[in-house]
Tab-separated table of C-alpha atoms in Angstrom:
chain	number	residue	atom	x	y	z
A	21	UNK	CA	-10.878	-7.511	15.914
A	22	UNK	CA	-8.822	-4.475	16.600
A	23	UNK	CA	-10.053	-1.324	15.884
A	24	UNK	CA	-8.558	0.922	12.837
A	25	UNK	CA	-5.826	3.597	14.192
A	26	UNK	CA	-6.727	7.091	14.284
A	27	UNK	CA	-5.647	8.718	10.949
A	28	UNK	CA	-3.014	11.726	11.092
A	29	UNK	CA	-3.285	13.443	7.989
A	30	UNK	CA	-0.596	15.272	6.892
A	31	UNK	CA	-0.748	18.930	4.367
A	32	UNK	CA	2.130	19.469	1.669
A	33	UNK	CA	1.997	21.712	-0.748
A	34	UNK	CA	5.068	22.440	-3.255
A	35	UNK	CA	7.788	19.990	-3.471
A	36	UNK	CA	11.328	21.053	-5.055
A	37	UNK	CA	14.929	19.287	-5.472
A	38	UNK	CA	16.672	21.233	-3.258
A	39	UNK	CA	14.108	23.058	-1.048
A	40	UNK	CA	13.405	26.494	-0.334
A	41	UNK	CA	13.535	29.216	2.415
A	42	UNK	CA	9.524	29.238	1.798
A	43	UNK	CA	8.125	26.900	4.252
A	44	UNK	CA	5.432	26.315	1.937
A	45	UNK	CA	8.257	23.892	-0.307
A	46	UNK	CA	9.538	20.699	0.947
A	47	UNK	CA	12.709	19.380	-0.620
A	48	UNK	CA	11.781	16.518	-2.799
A	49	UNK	CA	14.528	14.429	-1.030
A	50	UNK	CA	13.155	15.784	2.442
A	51	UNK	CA	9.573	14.341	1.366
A	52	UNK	CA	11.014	10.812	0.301
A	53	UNK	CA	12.739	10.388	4.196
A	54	UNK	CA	9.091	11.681	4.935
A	55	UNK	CA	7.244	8.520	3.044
A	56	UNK	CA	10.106	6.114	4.651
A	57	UNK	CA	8.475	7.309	8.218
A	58	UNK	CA	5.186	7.307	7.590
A	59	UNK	CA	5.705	3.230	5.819
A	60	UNK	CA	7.324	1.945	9.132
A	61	UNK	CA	4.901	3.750	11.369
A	62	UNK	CA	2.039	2.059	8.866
A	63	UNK	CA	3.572	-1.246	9.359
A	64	UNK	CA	4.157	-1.124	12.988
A	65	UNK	CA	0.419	0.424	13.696
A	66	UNK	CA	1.262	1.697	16.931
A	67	UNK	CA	-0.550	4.705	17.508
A	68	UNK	CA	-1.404	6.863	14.428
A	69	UNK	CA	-2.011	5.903	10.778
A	70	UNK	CA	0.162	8.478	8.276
A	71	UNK	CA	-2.402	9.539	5.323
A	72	UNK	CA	-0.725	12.117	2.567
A	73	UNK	CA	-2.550	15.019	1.355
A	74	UNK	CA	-1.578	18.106	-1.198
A	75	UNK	CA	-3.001	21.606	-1.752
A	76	UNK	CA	-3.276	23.732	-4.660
A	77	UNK	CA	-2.282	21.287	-7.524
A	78	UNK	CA	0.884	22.204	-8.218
A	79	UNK	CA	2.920	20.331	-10.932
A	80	UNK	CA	5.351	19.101	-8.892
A	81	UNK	CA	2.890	16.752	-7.155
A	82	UNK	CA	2.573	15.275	-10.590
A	83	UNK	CA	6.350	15.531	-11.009
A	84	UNK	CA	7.946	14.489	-8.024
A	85	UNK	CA	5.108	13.075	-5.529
A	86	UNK	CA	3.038	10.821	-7.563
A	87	UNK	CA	6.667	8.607	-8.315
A	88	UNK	CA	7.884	8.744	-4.782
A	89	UNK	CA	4.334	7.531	-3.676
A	90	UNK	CA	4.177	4.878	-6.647
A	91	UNK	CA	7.404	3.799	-5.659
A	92	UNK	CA	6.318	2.632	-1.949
A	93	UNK	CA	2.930	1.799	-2.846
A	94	UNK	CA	1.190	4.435	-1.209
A	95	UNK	CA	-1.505	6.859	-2.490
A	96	UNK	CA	-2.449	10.320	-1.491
A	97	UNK	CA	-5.456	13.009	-1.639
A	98	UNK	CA	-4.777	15.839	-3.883
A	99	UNK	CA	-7.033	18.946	-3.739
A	100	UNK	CA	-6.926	21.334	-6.388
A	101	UNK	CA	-7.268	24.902	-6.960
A	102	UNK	CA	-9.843	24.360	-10.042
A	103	UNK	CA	-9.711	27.362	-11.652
A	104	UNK	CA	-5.875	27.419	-11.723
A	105	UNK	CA	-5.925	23.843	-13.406
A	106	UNK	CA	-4.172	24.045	-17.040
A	107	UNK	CA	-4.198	27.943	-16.952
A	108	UNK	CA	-1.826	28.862	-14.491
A	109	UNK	CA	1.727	28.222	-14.881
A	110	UNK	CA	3.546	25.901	-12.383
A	111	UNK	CA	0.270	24.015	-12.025
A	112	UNK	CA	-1.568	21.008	-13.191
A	113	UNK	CA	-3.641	20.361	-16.088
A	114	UNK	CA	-6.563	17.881	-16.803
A	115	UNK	CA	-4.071	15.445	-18.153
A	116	UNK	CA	-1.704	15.294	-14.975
A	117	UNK	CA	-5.333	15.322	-13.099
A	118	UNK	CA	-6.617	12.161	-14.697
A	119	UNK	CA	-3.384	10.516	-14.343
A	120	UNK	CA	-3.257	10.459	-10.540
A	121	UNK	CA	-7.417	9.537	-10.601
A	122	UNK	CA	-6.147	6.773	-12.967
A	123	UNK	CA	-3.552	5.667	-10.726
A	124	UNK	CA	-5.739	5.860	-7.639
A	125	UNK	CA	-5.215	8.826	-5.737
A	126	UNK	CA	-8.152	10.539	-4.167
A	127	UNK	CA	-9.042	13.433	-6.163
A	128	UNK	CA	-10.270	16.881	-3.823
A	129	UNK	CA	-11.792	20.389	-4.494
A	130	UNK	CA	-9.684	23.394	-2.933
A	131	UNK	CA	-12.256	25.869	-4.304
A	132	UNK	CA	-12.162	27.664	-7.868
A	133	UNK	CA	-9.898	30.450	-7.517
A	134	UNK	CA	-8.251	29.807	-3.804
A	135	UNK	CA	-9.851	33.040	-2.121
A	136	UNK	CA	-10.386	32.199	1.433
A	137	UNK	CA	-14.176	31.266	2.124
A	138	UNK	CA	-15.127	33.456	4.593
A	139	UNK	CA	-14.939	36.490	2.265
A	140	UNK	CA	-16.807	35.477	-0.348
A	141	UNK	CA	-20.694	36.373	-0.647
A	142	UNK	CA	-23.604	33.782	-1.294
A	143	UNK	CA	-22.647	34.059	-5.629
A	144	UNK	CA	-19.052	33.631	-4.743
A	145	UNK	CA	-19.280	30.450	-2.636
A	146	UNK	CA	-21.212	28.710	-5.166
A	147	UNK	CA	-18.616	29.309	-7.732
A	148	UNK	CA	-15.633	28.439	-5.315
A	149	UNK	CA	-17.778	25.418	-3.972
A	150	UNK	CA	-20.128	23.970	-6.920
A	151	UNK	CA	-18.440	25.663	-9.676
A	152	UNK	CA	-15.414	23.738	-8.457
A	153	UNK	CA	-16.890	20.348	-7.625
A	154	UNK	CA	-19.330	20.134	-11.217
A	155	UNK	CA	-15.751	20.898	-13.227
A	156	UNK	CA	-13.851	18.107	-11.598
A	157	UNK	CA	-16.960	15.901	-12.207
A	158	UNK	CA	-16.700	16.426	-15.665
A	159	UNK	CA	-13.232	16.782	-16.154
A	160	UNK	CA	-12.393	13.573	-14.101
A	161	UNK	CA	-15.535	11.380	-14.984
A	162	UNK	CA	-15.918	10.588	-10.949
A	163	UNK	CA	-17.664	12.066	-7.919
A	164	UNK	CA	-16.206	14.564	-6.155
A	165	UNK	CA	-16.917	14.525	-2.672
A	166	UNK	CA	-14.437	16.340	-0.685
A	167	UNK	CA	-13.083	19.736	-0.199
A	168	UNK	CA	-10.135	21.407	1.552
A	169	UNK	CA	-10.499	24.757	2.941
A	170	UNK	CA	-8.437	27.415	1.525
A	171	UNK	CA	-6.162	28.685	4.297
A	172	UNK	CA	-8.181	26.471	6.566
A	173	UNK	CA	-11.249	29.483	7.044
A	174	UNK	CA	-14.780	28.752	7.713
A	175	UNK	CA	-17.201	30.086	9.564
A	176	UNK	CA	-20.755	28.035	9.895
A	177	UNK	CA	-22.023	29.790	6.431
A	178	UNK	CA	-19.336	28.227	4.646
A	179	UNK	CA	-19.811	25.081	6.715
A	180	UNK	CA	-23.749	25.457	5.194
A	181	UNK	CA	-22.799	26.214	1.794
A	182	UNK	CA	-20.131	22.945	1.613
A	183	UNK	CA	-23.065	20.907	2.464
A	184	UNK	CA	-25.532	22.146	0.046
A	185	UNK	CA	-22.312	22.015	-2.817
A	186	UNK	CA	-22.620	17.824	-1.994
A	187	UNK	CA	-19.214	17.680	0.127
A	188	UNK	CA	-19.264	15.002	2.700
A	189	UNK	CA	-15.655	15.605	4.160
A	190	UNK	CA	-14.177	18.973	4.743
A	191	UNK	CA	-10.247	19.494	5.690
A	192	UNK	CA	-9.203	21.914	7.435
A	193	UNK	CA	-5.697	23.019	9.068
A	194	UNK	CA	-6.426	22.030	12.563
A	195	UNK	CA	-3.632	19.619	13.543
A	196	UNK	CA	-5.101	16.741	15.408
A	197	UNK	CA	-5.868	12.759	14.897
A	198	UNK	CA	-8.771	11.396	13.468
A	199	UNK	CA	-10.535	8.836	14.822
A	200	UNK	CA	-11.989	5.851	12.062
A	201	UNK	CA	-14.717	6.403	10.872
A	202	UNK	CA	-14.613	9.980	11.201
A	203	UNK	CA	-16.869	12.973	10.924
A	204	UNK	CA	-17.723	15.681	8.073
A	205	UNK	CA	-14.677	18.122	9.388
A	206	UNK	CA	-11.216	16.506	9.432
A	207	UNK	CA	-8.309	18.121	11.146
A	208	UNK	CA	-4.621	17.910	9.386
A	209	UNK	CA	-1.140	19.027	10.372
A	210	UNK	CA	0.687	21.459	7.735
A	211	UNK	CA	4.397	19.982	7.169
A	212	UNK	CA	6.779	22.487	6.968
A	213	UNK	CA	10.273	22.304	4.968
A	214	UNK	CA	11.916	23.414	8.013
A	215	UNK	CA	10.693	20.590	10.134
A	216	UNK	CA	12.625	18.122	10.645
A	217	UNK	CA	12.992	14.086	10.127
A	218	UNK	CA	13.344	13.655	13.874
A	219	UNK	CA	10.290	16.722	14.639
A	220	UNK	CA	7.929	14.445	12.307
A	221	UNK	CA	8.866	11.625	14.076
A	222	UNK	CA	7.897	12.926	17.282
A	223	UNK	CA	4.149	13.450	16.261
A	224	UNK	CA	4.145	9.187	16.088
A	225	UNK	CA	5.186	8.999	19.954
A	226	UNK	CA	2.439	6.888	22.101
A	227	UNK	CA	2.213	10.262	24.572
A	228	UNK	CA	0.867	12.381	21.736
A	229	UNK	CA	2.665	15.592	23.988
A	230	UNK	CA	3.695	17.014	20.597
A	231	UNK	CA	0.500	16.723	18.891
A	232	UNK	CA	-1.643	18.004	21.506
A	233	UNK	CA	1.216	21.382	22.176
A	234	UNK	CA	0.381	21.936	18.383
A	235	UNK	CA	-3.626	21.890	18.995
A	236	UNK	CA	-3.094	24.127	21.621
A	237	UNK	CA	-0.757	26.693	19.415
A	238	UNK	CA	-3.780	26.025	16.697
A	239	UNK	CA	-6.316	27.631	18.667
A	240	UNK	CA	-4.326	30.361	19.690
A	241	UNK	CA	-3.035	31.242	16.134
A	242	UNK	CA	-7.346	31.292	15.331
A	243	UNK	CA	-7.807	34.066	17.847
A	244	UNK	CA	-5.193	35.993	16.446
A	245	UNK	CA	-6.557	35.541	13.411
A	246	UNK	CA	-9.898	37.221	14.848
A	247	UNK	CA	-8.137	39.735	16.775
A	248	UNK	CA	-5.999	41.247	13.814
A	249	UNK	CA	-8.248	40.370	10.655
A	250	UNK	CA	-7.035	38.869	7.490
A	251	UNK	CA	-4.834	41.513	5.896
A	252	UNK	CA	-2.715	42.388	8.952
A	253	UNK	CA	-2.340	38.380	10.067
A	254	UNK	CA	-1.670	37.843	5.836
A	255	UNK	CA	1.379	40.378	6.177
A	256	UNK	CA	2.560	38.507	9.634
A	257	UNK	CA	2.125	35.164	8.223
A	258	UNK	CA	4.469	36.361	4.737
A	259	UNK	CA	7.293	37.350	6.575
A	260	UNK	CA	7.431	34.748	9.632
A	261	UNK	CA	7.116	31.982	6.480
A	262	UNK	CA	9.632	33.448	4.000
A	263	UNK	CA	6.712	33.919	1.111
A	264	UNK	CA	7.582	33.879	-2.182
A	265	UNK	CA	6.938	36.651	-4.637
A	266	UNK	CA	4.111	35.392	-7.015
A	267	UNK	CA	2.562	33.509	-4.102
A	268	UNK	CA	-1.282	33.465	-2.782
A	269	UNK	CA	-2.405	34.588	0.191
A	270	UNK	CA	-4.638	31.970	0.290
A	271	UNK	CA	-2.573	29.544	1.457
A	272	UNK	CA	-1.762	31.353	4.846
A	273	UNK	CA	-2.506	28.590	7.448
């Protein structure tokens, strides 16, 4: 029996007709071409298995993903930014929420109110963690068991606190296959809207050059991180990425 491929999960965020300087948005036609790839590559099963996953909860995941996915059979992982859910404009409510649990989409924390992990003391994590996870529970009537880490930050507190909030898989940004099963942390690759079809496509190659060049960049975008701190790598990351007015830091990969 042959084993399952490695998984290569794969981070969107905003989708828009059109797209947007903001590499954070993916043109909604852009994301379609995406789904074509990631079908053949499925049903060839040559080296890595294509899984979808959103962050945040914005409405256009209802909007514009959850059809597109429908449409090819496919389902996704969609974490959400609980305490932004029905309050915040431009994002989902409980109704949109139980709609893709209903249609059978895996259903994520992203923490209550997006602040990145590491900065929040022992009070804080248990609202962005348990807080989050107990709401979903009883908004969604089903058990929440994973979490995606808020511009990808932990440190092995938050790794402890996860844990004790009942999570049994934790995402993070690191861009890298997963072997099947595999373990509590799990790597993804942020898609850009200025990558392109034939970039993506790369990633699928048997050599896995691309892939691994991007692990590498990972871990030396993490020690910048360390070296400058969060505010002066926050102001870097804006302007390299085109930010939007209005957006949150939090998502700063």
């Amino acid at each position: 029996m042959r084993k399952p491929l490695p998984r290569l999960y794969l981070l969107y965020h905003e989708l828009r007709p059109g797209g947007s300087e903001y590499s954070y948005v993916t043109g909604t036609d852009q994301f379609e071409r995406h789904l074509e790839l990631y079908l053949k590559e499925r049903a060839e099963k040559a080296v890595l298995w294509p899984e979808v996953t959103f962050d945040d909860g914005h409405v256009s995941n209802f909007e514009y993903a959850a059809p597109a996915l429908a449409a090819r059979g496919m389902t996704a992982r969609f974490f959400i930014t609980v305490g932004w859910t029905g309050r915040k404009a431009g994002y989902m409510g409980w109704e949109e929420l139980r709609s893709l649990h209903e249609a059978g989409h895996v259903i994520g924390a992203h923490g209550w109110s997006h602040t990145l992990l590491t900065h929040c003391d022992e009070d804080g994590l248990k609202l962005e963690l348990g807080g989050a996870r107990r709401e979903l529970e009883d908004k969604l009537g089903t058990a929440i068991t994973t979490m995606s880490l808020p511009g990808g930050r932990y440190n092995r507190r938050v790794l402890g606190a996860c844990e004790e909030a009942g999570y049994r898989e934790i995402y993070t940004s690191a861009p890298q296959a997963e072997a099947v099963p595999h373990g509590r942390l799990v790597g993804r690759l942020n898609i850009r809207g200025d990558m392109t079809l034939d970039w993506i496509s790369r990633l699928f190659e048997p050599d896995g050059k691309l892939l691994g060049g991007l692990g590498r960049q990972h871990r030396m975008k993490s020690y910048a991180k360390a070296v400058l701190g969060d505010v002066l790598y926050a102001k870097l990351w804006a302007r390299l990425n085109r930010q939007e007015a209005g957006a949150d830091e939090g998502q700063m990969q």
